[in-house]
Coordinates of C-alpha atoms in Angstrom, one line a residue:
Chain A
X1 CA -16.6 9.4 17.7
X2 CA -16.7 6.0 16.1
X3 CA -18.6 5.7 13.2
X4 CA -20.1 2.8 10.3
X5 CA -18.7 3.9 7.4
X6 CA -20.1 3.6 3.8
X7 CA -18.9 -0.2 2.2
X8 CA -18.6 2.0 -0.7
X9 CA -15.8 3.8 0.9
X10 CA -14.0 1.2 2.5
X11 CA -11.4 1.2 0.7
X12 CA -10.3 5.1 1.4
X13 CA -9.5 4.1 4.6
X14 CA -6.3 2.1 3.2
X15 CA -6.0 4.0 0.0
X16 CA -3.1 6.3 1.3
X17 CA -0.9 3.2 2.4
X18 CA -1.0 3.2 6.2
X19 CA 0.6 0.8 8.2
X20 CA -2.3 -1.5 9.7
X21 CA -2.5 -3.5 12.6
X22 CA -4.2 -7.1 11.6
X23 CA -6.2 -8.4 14.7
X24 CA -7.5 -12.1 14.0
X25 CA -8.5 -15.0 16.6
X26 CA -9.5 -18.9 16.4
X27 CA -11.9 -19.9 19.4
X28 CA -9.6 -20.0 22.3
X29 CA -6.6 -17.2 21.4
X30 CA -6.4 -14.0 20.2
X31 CA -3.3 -11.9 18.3
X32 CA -2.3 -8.4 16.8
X33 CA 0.4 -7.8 14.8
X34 CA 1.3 -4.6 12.5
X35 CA 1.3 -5.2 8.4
X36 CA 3.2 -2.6 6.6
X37 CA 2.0 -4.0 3.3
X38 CA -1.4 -4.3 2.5
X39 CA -3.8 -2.2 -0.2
X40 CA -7.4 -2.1 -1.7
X41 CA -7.3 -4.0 -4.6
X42 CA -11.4 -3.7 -5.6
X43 CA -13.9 -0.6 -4.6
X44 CA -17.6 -3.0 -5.0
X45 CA -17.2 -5.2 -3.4
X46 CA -14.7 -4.1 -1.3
X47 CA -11.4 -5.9 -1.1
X48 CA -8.3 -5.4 0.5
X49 CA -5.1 -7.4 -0.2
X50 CA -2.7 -8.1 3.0
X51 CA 1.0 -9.5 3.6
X52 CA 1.1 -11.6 6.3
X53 CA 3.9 -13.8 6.4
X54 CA 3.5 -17.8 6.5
X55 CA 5.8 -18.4 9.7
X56 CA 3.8 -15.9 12.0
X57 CA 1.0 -16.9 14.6
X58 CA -1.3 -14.7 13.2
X59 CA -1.5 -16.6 9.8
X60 CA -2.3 -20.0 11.6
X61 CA -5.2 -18.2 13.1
X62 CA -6.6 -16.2 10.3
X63 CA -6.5 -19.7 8.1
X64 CA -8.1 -21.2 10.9
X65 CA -10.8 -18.7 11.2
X66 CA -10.7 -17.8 7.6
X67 CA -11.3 -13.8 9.0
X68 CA -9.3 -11.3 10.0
X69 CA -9.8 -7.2 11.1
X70 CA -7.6 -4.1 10.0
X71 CA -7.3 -1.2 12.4
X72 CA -5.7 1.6 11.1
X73 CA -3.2 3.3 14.2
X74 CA -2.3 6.7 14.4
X75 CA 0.4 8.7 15.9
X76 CA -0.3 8.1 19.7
X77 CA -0.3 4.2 18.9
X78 CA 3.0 4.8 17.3
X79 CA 5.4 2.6 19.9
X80 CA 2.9 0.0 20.1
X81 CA 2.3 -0.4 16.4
X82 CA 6.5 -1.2 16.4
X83 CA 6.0 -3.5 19.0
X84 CA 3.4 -5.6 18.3
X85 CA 5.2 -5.9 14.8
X86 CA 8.2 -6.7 16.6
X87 CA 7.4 -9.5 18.9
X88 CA 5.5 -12.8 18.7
X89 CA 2.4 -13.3 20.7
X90 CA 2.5 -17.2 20.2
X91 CA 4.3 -18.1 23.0
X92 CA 4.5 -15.3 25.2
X93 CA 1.2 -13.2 27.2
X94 CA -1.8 -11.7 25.0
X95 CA 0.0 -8.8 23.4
X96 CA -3.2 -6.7 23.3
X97 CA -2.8 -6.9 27.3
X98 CA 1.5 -6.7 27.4
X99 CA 1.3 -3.3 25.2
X100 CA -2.0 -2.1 27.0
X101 CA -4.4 -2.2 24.1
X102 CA -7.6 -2.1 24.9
X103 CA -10.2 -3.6 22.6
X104 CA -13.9 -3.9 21.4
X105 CA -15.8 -6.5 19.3
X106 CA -16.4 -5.6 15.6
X107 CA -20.1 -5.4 14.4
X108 CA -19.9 -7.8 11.9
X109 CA -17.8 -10.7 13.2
X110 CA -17.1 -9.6 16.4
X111 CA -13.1 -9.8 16.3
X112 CA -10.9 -7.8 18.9
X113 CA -10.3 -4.1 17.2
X114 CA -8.3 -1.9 18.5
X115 CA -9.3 1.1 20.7
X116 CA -7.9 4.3 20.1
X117 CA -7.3 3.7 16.0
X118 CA -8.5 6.0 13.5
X119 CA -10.5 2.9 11.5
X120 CA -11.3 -0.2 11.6
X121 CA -12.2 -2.8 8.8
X122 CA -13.2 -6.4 9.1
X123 CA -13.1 -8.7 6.6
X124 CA -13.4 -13.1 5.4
X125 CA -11.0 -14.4 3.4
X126 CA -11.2 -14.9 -0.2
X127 CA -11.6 -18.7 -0.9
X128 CA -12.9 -18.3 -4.8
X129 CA -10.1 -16.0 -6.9
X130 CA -12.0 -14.9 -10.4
X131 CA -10.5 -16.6 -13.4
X132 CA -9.8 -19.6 -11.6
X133 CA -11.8 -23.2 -11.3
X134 CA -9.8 -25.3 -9.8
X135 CA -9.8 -25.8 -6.0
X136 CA -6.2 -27.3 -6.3
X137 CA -4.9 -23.6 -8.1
X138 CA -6.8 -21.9 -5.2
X139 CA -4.6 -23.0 -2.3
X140 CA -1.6 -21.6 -4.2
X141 CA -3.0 -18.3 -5.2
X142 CA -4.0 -17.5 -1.7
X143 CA -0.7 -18.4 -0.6
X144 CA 1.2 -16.1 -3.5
X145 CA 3.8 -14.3 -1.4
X146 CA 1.9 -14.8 1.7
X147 CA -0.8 -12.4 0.1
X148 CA -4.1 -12.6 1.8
X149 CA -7.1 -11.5 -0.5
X150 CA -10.1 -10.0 2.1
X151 CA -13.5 -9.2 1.6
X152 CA -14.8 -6.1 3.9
X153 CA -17.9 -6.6 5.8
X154 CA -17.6 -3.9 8.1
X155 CA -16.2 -0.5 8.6
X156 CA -15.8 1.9 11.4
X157 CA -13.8 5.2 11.7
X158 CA -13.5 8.1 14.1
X159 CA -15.0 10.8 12.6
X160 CA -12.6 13.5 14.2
X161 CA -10.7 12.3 11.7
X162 CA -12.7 10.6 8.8
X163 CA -15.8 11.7 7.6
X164 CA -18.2 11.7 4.6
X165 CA -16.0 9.3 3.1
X166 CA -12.5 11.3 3.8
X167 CA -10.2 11.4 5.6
X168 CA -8.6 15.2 7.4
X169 CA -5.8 15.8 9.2
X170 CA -5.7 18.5 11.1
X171 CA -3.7 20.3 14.3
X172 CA -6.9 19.1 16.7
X173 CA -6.3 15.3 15.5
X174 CA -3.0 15.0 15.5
X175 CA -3.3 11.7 18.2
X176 CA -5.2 9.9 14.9
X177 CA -2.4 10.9 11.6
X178 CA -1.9 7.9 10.2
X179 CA 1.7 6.0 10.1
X180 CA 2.9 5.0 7.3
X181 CA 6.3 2.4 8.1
X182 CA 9.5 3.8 6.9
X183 CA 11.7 0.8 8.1
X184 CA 12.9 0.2 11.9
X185 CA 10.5 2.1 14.0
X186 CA 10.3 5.1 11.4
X187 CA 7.0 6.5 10.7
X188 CA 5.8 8.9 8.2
X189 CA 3.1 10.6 9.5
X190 CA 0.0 11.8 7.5
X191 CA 0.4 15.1 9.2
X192 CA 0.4 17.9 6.2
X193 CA -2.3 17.7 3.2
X194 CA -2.0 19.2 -0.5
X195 CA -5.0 19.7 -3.0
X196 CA -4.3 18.5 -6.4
X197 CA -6.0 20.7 -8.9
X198 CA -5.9 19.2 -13.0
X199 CA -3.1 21.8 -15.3
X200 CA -4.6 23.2 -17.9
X201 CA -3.7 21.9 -21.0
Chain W
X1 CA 21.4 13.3 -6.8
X2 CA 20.0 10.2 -8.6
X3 CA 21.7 6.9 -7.7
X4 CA 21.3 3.6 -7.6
X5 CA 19.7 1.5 -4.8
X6 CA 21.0 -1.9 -3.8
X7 CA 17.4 -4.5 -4.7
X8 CA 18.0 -5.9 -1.1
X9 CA 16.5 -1.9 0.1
X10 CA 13.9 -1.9 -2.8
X11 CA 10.6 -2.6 -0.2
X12 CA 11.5 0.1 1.4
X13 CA 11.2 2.5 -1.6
X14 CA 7.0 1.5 -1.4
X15 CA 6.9 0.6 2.3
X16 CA 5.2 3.9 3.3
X17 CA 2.9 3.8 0.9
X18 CA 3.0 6.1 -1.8
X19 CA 1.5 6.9 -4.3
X20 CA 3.4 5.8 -7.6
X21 CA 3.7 6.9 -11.5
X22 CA 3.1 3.4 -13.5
X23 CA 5.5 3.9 -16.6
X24 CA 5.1 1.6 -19.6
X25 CA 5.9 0.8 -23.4
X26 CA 5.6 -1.2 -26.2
X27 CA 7.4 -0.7 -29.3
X28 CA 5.2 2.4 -30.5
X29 CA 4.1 3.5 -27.7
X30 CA 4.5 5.0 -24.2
X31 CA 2.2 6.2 -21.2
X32 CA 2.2 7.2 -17.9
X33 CA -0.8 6.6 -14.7
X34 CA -0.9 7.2 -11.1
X35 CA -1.8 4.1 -9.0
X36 CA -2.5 4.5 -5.3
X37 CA -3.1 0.6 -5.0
X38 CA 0.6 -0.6 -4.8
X39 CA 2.5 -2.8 -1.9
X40 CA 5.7 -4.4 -1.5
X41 CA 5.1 -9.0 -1.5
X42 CA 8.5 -10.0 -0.6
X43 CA 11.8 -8.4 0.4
X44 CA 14.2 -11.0 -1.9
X45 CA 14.4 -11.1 -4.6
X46 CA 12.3 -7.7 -4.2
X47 CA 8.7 -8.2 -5.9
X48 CA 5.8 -6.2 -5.6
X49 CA 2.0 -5.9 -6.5
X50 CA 0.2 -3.4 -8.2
X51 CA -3.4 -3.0 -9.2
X52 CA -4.0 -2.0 -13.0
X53 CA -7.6 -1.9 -13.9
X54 CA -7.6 -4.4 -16.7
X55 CA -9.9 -1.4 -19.1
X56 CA -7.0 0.8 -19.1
X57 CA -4.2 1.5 -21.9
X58 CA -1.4 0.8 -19.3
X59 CA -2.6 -2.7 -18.4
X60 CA -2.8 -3.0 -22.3
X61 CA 1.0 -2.0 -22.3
X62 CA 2.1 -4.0 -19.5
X63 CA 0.5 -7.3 -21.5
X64 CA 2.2 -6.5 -24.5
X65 CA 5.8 -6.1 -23.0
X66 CA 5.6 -7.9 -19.5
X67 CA 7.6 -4.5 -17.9
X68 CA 6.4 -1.5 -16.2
X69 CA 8.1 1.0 -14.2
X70 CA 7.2 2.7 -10.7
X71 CA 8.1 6.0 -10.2
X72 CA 7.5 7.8 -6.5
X73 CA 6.2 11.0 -6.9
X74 CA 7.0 14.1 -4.2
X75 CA 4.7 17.1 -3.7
X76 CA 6.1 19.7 -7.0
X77 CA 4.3 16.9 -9.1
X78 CA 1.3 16.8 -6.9
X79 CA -0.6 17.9 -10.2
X80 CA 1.0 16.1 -12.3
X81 CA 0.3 12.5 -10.6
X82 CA -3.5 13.6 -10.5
X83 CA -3.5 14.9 -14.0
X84 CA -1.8 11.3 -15.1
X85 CA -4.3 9.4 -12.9
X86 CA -7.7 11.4 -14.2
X87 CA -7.2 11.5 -18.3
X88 CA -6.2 8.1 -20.4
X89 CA -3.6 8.8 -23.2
X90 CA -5.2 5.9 -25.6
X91 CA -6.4 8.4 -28.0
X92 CA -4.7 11.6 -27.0
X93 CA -1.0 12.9 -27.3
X94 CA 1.4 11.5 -25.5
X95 CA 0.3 12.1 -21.6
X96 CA 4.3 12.6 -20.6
X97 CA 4.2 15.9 -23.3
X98 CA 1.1 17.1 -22.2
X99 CA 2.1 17.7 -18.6
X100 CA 5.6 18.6 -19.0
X101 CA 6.9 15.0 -17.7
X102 CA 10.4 15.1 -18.7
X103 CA 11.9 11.2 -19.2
X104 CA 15.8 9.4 -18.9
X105 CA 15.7 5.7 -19.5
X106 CA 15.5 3.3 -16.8
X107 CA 18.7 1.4 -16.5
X108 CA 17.9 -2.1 -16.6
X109 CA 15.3 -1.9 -19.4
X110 CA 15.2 1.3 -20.7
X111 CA 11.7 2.1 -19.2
X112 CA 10.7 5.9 -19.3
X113 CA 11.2 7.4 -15.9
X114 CA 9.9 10.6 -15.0
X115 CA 12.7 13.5 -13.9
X116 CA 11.9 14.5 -10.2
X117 CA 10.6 11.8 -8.6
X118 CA 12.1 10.5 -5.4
X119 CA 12.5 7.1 -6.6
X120 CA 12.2 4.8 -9.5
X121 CA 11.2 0.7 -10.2
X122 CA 11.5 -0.8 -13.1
X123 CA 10.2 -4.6 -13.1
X124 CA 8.9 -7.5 -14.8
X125 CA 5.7 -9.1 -14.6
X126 CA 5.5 -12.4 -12.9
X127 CA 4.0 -15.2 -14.9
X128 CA 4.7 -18.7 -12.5
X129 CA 3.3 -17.7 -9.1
X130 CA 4.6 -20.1 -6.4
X131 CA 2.4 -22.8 -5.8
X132 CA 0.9 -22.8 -9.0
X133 CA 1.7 -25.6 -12.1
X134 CA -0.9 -25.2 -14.2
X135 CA -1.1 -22.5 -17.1
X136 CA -4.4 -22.4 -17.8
X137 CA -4.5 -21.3 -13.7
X138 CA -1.3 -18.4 -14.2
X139 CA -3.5 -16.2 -16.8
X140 CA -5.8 -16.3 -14.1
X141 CA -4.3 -15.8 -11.0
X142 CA -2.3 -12.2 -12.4
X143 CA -5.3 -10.8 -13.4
X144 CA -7.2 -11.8 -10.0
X145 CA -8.5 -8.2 -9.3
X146 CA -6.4 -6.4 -11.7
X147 CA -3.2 -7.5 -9.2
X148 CA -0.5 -7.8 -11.4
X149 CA 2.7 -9.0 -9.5
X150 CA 6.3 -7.6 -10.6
X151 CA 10.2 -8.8 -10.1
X152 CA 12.0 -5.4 -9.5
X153 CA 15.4 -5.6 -11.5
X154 CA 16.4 -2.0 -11.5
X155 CA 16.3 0.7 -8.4
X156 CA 17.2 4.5 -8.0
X157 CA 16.7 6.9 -5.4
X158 CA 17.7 11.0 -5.4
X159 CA 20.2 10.5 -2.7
X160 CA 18.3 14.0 -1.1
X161 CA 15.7 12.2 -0.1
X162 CA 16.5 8.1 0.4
X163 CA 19.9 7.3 0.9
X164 CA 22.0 4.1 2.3
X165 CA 18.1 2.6 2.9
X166 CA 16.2 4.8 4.4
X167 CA 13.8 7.9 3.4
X168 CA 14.8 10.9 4.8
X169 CA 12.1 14.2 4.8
X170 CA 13.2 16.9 6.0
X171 CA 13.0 21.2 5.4
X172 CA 15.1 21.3 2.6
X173 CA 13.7 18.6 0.4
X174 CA 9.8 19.0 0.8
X175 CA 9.9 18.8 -3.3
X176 CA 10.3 15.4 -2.8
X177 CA 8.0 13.9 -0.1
X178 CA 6.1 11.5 -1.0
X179 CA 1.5 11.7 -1.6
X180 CA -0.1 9.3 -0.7
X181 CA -3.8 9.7 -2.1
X182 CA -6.7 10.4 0.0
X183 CA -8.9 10.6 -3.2
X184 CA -10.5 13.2 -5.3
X185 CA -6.3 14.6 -6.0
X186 CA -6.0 15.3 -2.2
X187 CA -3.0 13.8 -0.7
X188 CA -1.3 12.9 2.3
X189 CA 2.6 14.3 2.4
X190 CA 5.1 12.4 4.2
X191 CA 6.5 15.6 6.2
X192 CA 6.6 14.3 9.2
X193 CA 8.2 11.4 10.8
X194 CA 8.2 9.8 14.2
X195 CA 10.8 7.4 15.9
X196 CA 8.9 4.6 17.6
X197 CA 10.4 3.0 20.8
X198 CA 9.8 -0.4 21.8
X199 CA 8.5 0.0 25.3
X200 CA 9.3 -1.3 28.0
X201 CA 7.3 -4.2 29.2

């Protein structure tokens, strides 16, 4: 069932562009939103890079904590990944409890990850960019397009469905196949897998 | 067959993920990469992030002319993508010849794009991120772990498989689902799709 996985292959578990949902809290609230847009940017350590637009709650709370977790749903989390991308928490009930999410504390930081996903990363945000000096350039590079640079510090996965470092998809997984958002409620599903092999040349 | 897609729908052409061809010239030169590291940053004007290890030829292009190109790959170039992605053209022949990668020129800036793909970017790099007024912090902030940032100017679709915004992947155009790289040339194929509904709560 769930499983540490390797730092060293973090970054598999967003390589294939799945839509995430991004879990963060400050001392009193917590919030879970879906990101369609969010990659590995670095293998050692390993970073992630994540959207997360300015006006939502869940930006005032991962600035506030400065972390922030990355569950990665699959098919049978499909309706609730649209919904919690699709409605506030800030004002309204705790959407993990509205959509029926049930949660457990992450082993590094202990932020709310999802049950029922096929991974799970968390990671601290990125004060000191390389190539840069200046605290007042740092602000604004953190803030480029509302992209959040992440560090991982823990990994989890179900191994039904990743393992040794890979991901499979299979007909007795199908509940974890990753989505991957094709606009308005549309999901690709990581359902069918080919095997590349080099032409000869 | 190929046609042109409004920049207000660009996102959506990376949304789900996918694996993409990186295209690039300078005035001798041309090459082609895979990149599995890729993600949508804003929807207007459409801009989007790419990471381009800074030791490779491509990054080298990219430098010299400020342009790339993204191309979607579907599953016939499954082994072309991994070929692209495993072998550098510095010193070889040209990497488009070598594996049969037929070109037209992109129509904004005459970028090679590779026949068969599902979709096609052409951009330019971003040099003034926002928040940022200091040059000596710019050089810094596109190379911050090989993310270079991009303004999309020109985008195509093959109207078989995204049309009037939205992928489509059905039976009779498997050719052109999209990979999405699990690593080691396996890949993910977007065959499947779900509708989510919101639910009722």
């Amino acid at each position: 069932m769930r499983q540490p996985v390797s730092l060293a292959h973090a970054s598999r578990l967003l390589n294939h562009g799945p839509t995430v949902l991004v879990c963060s809290r400050d001392g009193r609230h917590r919030n879970v939103m879906a990101a369609a847009w969010s990659m590995p940017v670095e293998f050692t350590p390993p970073r992630v890079a994540v959207v997360i637009d300015k006006s939502t709650w869940t930006a005032e709370l991962v600035a506030a904590s400065g972390e922030l977790a990355l569950c990665v749903p699959g098919r049978a989390l499909a309706d609730a990944t649209f919904a919690v991308g699709s409605v506030t928490g800030r004002d309204g009930p705790d959407k993990f409890t509205r959509y029926g999410l049930e949660t457990f504390p992450g082993p590094a930081l202990g932020l709310p990850l999802v049950e029922g996903c096929g991974a799970w990363l968390e990671g601290r945000v990125i004060v000191d960019l390389p190539g840069h000096a200046m605290p007042g350039a740092l602000q604004g590079v953190r803030q480029a397009y509302d992209t959040v640079f992440v560090e991982v510090v823990s990994a989890l996965a179900d191994d039904r469905v990743f393992r040794d470092g890979r991901w499979s998809f299979r007909d007795d997984n199908q509940d974890l196949h990753t989505l991957h958002h094709l606009g308005a409620g549309a999901f690709a599903v990581a359902a069918q897998t080919v095997q590349a092999s080099l032409p000869k040349v």
